[in-house]
Amino acid sequence: MKENTKALVSDGIEGWLDPICAKAIDSLLLLQFEYNVRGDLGEIGVYHGKTLAHLVCHRREGEKTFGVDPFVIKYRNGTTEDFFEKAKKNISALNDTNTIHGETVLYKGISTDREIVQALSTYESKARVISIDGSHAFNDVLSDLTLCTDLISDDGILIVDDFCNSLNPEVTFALYEFLTNNSKGKSLKIVLAVSPKCSPRYGSSRIFLQKKSSKISYREPLLKKLQDCLSGCMTAYIPILGDSIP
């Protein structure tokens, strides 16, 4: 467990990312480096940039990182907060302690907006990792899954946040619907799911998906890289979907 005590690039950035999930993302990105998988990286649902920070720091020359978020939150008392500048500052500050290549592009809006969809179309079949953590409503999750499946390359990975999280059940229902009844979803398979031992509010479980057409088998190498911290997970692999889908 010593590895988990090391500082993460996202330390100090507000948001929800358990260290074990962060380790899983970093391990995946290191694997892609070893396999020479190149391409852009992105996230739908950036908030202050906690997860996006990991994608930015693993970016290589010639690659881009994109982030989509309204960057506005409305509180129960009716007040709103615009944190766009804060997110940009967090991402820019990564350059102070890391050697970062490429470019970061932040899109202020909702992933279902026509302008956003059109802008993201430039990444079609080019992305190697996309994190989906936007709206957790059923139809919005389906929309993001459909969009991002088109954006990732054959060897790309989708990471879906809050899978099997009791506080956000529509994410799980939407993912199940997508993988079982959608033609694009049927092109994907589960690599693994990471669910830390803690409250759902702070756990931020992640499920990793890849295209069946990929010639790369990510699961075993990724599990090997993660073996030092798996004792902190409820499970390293959730067979509820992956083992039952051809």
Coordinates of C-alpha atoms in Angstrom, one line a residue:
M1 CA 0.0 0.0 0.0
K2 CA 3.0 2.3 0.1
E3 CA 2.4 3.3 -3.5
N4 CA -0.9 4.9 -2.6
T5 CA 0.7 7.2 -0.1
K6 CA 2.6 9.0 -2.8
A7 CA 1.3 12.4 -3.9
L8 CA -1.0 12.4 -6.9
V9 CA -1.1 15.1 -9.6
S10 CA -4.7 15.8 -8.6
D11 CA -3.9 16.4 -4.9
G12 CA -5.2 19.8 -3.9
I13 CA -7.9 20.0 -6.6
E14 CA -11.5 19.9 -5.4
G15 CA -13.5 16.9 -6.6
W16 CA -14.2 13.2 -6.1
L17 CA -11.5 10.8 -7.0
D18 CA -10.4 8.1 -4.6
P19 CA -6.6 7.4 -4.7
I20 CA -7.2 3.8 -5.8
C21 CA -9.3 5.0 -8.8
A22 CA -6.6 7.6 -9.5
K23 CA -4.0 4.8 -9.4
A24 CA -6.1 2.8 -11.9
I25 CA -6.3 5.7 -14.3
D26 CA -2.5 6.3 -14.1
S27 CA -1.8 2.6 -14.6
L28 CA -4.0 2.6 -17.7
L29 CA -2.2 5.6 -19.1
L30 CA 1.2 4.0 -18.4
L31 CA 0.1 0.8 -20.2
Q32 CA -0.9 2.9 -23.2
F33 CA 2.6 4.4 -23.2
E34 CA 4.1 0.9 -23.1
Y35 CA 1.9 -0.2 -26.0
N36 CA 2.5 3.0 -27.9
V37 CA -1.2 3.8 -28.0
R38 CA -1.5 7.4 -29.0
G39 CA -4.4 9.8 -29.3
D40 CA -6.3 12.5 -27.6
L41 CA -7.8 12.4 -24.1
G42 CA -10.9 13.9 -22.7
E43 CA -13.5 14.1 -20.1
I44 CA -17.2 15.0 -19.9
G45 CA -17.9 16.4 -16.5
V46 CA -14.8 18.2 -15.5
Y47 CA -15.8 20.1 -12.4
H48 CA -12.6 21.6 -11.0
G49 CA -10.3 19.3 -13.1
K50 CA -9.4 16.6 -10.6
T51 CA -9.6 13.6 -13.0
L52 CA -8.7 15.7 -16.0
A53 CA -5.4 16.5 -14.3
H54 CA -4.3 12.9 -14.7
L55 CA -5.2 12.9 -18.4
V56 CA -3.3 16.2 -18.9
C57 CA -0.1 15.0 -17.2
H58 CA 0.1 11.8 -19.2
R59 CA -0.4 13.6 -22.5
R60 CA 2.3 13.3 -25.1
E61 CA 3.6 15.6 -27.8
G62 CA 1.0 16.3 -30.5
E63 CA -1.9 15.1 -28.4
K64 CA -4.8 17.2 -27.0
T65 CA -6.9 16.9 -23.9
F66 CA -10.5 18.2 -24.0
G67 CA -12.9 18.8 -21.2
V68 CA -16.7 19.5 -21.3
D69 CA -18.6 21.1 -18.4
P70 CA -21.1 23.9 -17.8
F71 CA -18.6 25.0 -15.2
V72 CA -21.6 26.5 -13.2
I73 CA -23.3 25.0 -10.2
K74 CA -26.6 26.1 -8.7
Y75 CA -27.1 25.8 -5.0
R76 CA -30.3 25.0 -3.2
N77 CA -30.6 28.6 -1.9
G78 CA -30.8 29.8 -5.5
T79 CA -27.3 31.2 -5.8
T80 CA -24.9 30.1 -8.6
E81 CA -21.2 29.7 -8.8
D82 CA -19.2 29.9 -12.0
F83 CA -15.9 27.9 -11.5
F84 CA -14.6 28.0 -15.1
E85 CA -11.6 30.3 -14.2
K86 CA -10.9 28.1 -11.2
A87 CA -10.8 24.9 -13.4
K88 CA -8.5 26.7 -15.9
K89 CA -6.2 27.8 -13.2
N90 CA -6.0 24.3 -11.7
I91 CA -5.1 22.8 -15.1
S92 CA -2.6 25.6 -15.8
A93 CA -0.9 25.1 -12.4
L94 CA 0.0 21.5 -13.4
N95 CA 2.8 23.0 -15.5
D96 CA 4.5 24.2 -12.3
T97 CA 5.4 20.6 -11.2
N98 CA 5.1 18.5 -14.4
T99 CA 6.5 18.5 -17.9
I100 CA 3.4 18.7 -20.0
H101 CA 3.1 18.4 -23.8
G102 CA 0.3 19.1 -26.1
E103 CA -2.8 21.3 -25.6
T104 CA -5.8 21.4 -23.3
V105 CA -9.1 22.7 -24.6
L106 CA -12.1 23.3 -22.3
Y107 CA -15.6 23.6 -23.7
K108 CA -18.1 25.5 -21.6
G109 CA -21.5 23.9 -22.1
I110 CA -23.4 20.6 -21.9
S111 CA -22.4 17.5 -23.8
T112 CA -25.7 17.3 -25.6
D113 CA -25.5 20.9 -26.9
R114 CA -25.3 20.9 -30.7
E115 CA -22.3 23.2 -30.7
I116 CA -20.4 20.9 -28.2
V117 CA -21.3 17.7 -30.2
Q118 CA -20.0 19.4 -33.4
A119 CA -16.8 20.5 -31.7
L120 CA -16.1 17.1 -30.3
S121 CA -16.7 15.5 -33.7
T122 CA -13.1 16.6 -34.6
Y123 CA -11.9 13.9 -32.1
E124 CA -13.9 11.1 -33.8
S125 CA -12.0 7.8 -33.7
K126 CA -8.9 9.6 -32.3
A127 CA -9.3 9.5 -28.5
R128 CA -7.4 6.9 -26.5
V129 CA -9.1 7.7 -23.2
I130 CA -12.3 9.5 -22.3
S131 CA -13.8 9.8 -18.8
I132 CA -17.6 10.1 -18.6
D133 CA -18.7 11.9 -15.5
G134 CA -21.3 14.4 -16.7
S135 CA -25.0 14.4 -16.0
H136 CA -26.0 11.2 -14.1
A137 CA -29.5 11.2 -15.6
F138 CA -30.4 8.1 -17.6
N139 CA -30.9 9.7 -21.0
D140 CA -27.9 11.9 -20.6
V141 CA -25.6 9.0 -19.7
L142 CA -26.9 7.1 -22.7
S143 CA -26.1 10.1 -24.9
D144 CA -22.6 10.5 -23.5
L145 CA -21.9 6.8 -24.0
T146 CA -23.1 6.9 -27.6
L147 CA -21.1 10.0 -28.4
C148 CA -17.9 8.9 -26.7
T149 CA -18.0 5.4 -28.2
D150 CA -17.6 7.1 -31.6
L151 CA -14.8 9.3 -30.3
I152 CA -12.5 6.6 -29.0
S153 CA -10.1 4.7 -31.3
D154 CA -10.0 0.9 -31.7
D155 CA -7.5 0.7 -28.8
G156 CA -9.2 3.5 -26.8
I157 CA -10.8 3.2 -23.3
L158 CA -14.0 4.7 -21.9
I159 CA -14.0 5.3 -18.1
V160 CA -17.5 5.7 -16.6
D161 CA -17.8 7.2 -13.2
D162 CA -20.2 6.2 -10.4
F163 CA -21.0 2.8 -11.8
C164 CA -22.8 0.7 -9.1
N165 CA -23.0 3.8 -6.9
S166 CA -26.2 3.6 -4.9
L167 CA -26.4 7.4 -4.9
N168 CA -26.5 7.5 -8.7
P169 CA -28.5 4.4 -9.9
E170 CA -29.4 5.8 -13.3
V171 CA -25.7 5.6 -14.3
T172 CA -25.7 1.8 -13.8
F173 CA -29.1 1.3 -15.5
A174 CA -28.1 3.4 -18.5
L175 CA -24.8 1.5 -18.9
Y176 CA -26.6 -1.8 -18.7
E177 CA -29.1 -0.7 -21.3
F178 CA -26.3 0.6 -23.6
L179 CA -24.1 -2.5 -23.4
T180 CA -27.0 -5.0 -23.9
N181 CA -29.5 -3.2 -26.2
N182 CA -27.5 -0.7 -28.2
S183 CA -25.5 -1.6 -31.3
K184 CA -22.7 0.7 -30.4
G185 CA -22.7 -0.5 -26.8
K186 CA -22.5 -4.1 -28.0
S187 CA -19.1 -3.2 -29.6
L188 CA -17.7 -2.7 -26.1
K189 CA -16.6 -5.0 -23.3
I190 CA -15.7 -4.5 -19.7
V191 CA -12.0 -4.4 -18.7
L192 CA -12.6 -4.0 -15.0
A193 CA -14.4 -2.0 -12.4
V194 CA -12.8 -0.4 -9.3
S195 CA -14.9 0.3 -6.3
P196 CA -13.0 1.6 -3.2
K197 CA -14.1 0.6 0.3
C198 CA -15.8 3.8 1.5
S199 CA -19.0 5.7 1.4
P200 CA -20.6 6.0 -2.1
R201 CA -20.5 9.7 -1.7
Y202 CA -16.7 9.6 -1.6
G203 CA -15.9 6.4 -3.4
S204 CA -16.2 7.5 -7.0
S205 CA -16.2 4.0 -8.5
R206 CA -15.0 3.7 -12.1
I207 CA -15.6 1.1 -14.8
F208 CA -13.3 0.7 -17.7
L209 CA -14.6 -0.3 -21.2
Q210 CA -12.8 -1.1 -24.4
K211 CA -13.8 -2.0 -27.9
K212 CA -14.0 -5.7 -28.7
S213 CA -12.2 -5.0 -32.0
S214 CA -9.0 -4.0 -30.1
K215 CA -6.1 -6.3 -30.4
I216 CA -4.9 -5.1 -27.0
S217 CA -5.9 -7.1 -23.9
Y218 CA -5.9 -4.5 -21.1
R219 CA -7.4 -6.4 -18.2
E220 CA -4.6 -8.7 -17.0
P221 CA -1.7 -6.1 -17.4
L222 CA -3.9 -3.5 -15.7
L223 CA -4.7 -5.8 -12.8
K224 CA -1.0 -6.6 -12.5
K225 CA -0.1 -2.9 -12.2
L226 CA -2.9 -2.5 -9.6
Q227 CA -2.1 -5.5 -7.4
D228 CA -0.4 -3.3 -4.8
C229 CA -3.6 -1.5 -4.0
L230 CA -6.4 -4.0 -4.7
S231 CA -6.8 -4.7 -1.0
G232 CA -8.5 -1.3 -0.7
C233 CA -11.2 -2.3 -3.2
M234 CA -14.5 -4.1 -2.7
T235 CA -13.7 -5.7 -6.1
A236 CA -11.3 -5.4 -8.9
Y237 CA -13.7 -6.8 -11.4
I238 CA -17.5 -6.8 -11.5
P239 CA -18.9 -9.7 -13.5
I240 CA -22.5 -8.5 -13.3
L241 CA -22.2 -7.3 -16.9
G242 CA -18.9 -8.3 -18.5
D243 CA -19.2 -12.1 -18.1
S244 CA -22.8 -12.3 -19.4
I245 CA -22.4 -10.2 -22.6
P246 CA -21.0 -12.0 -25.7

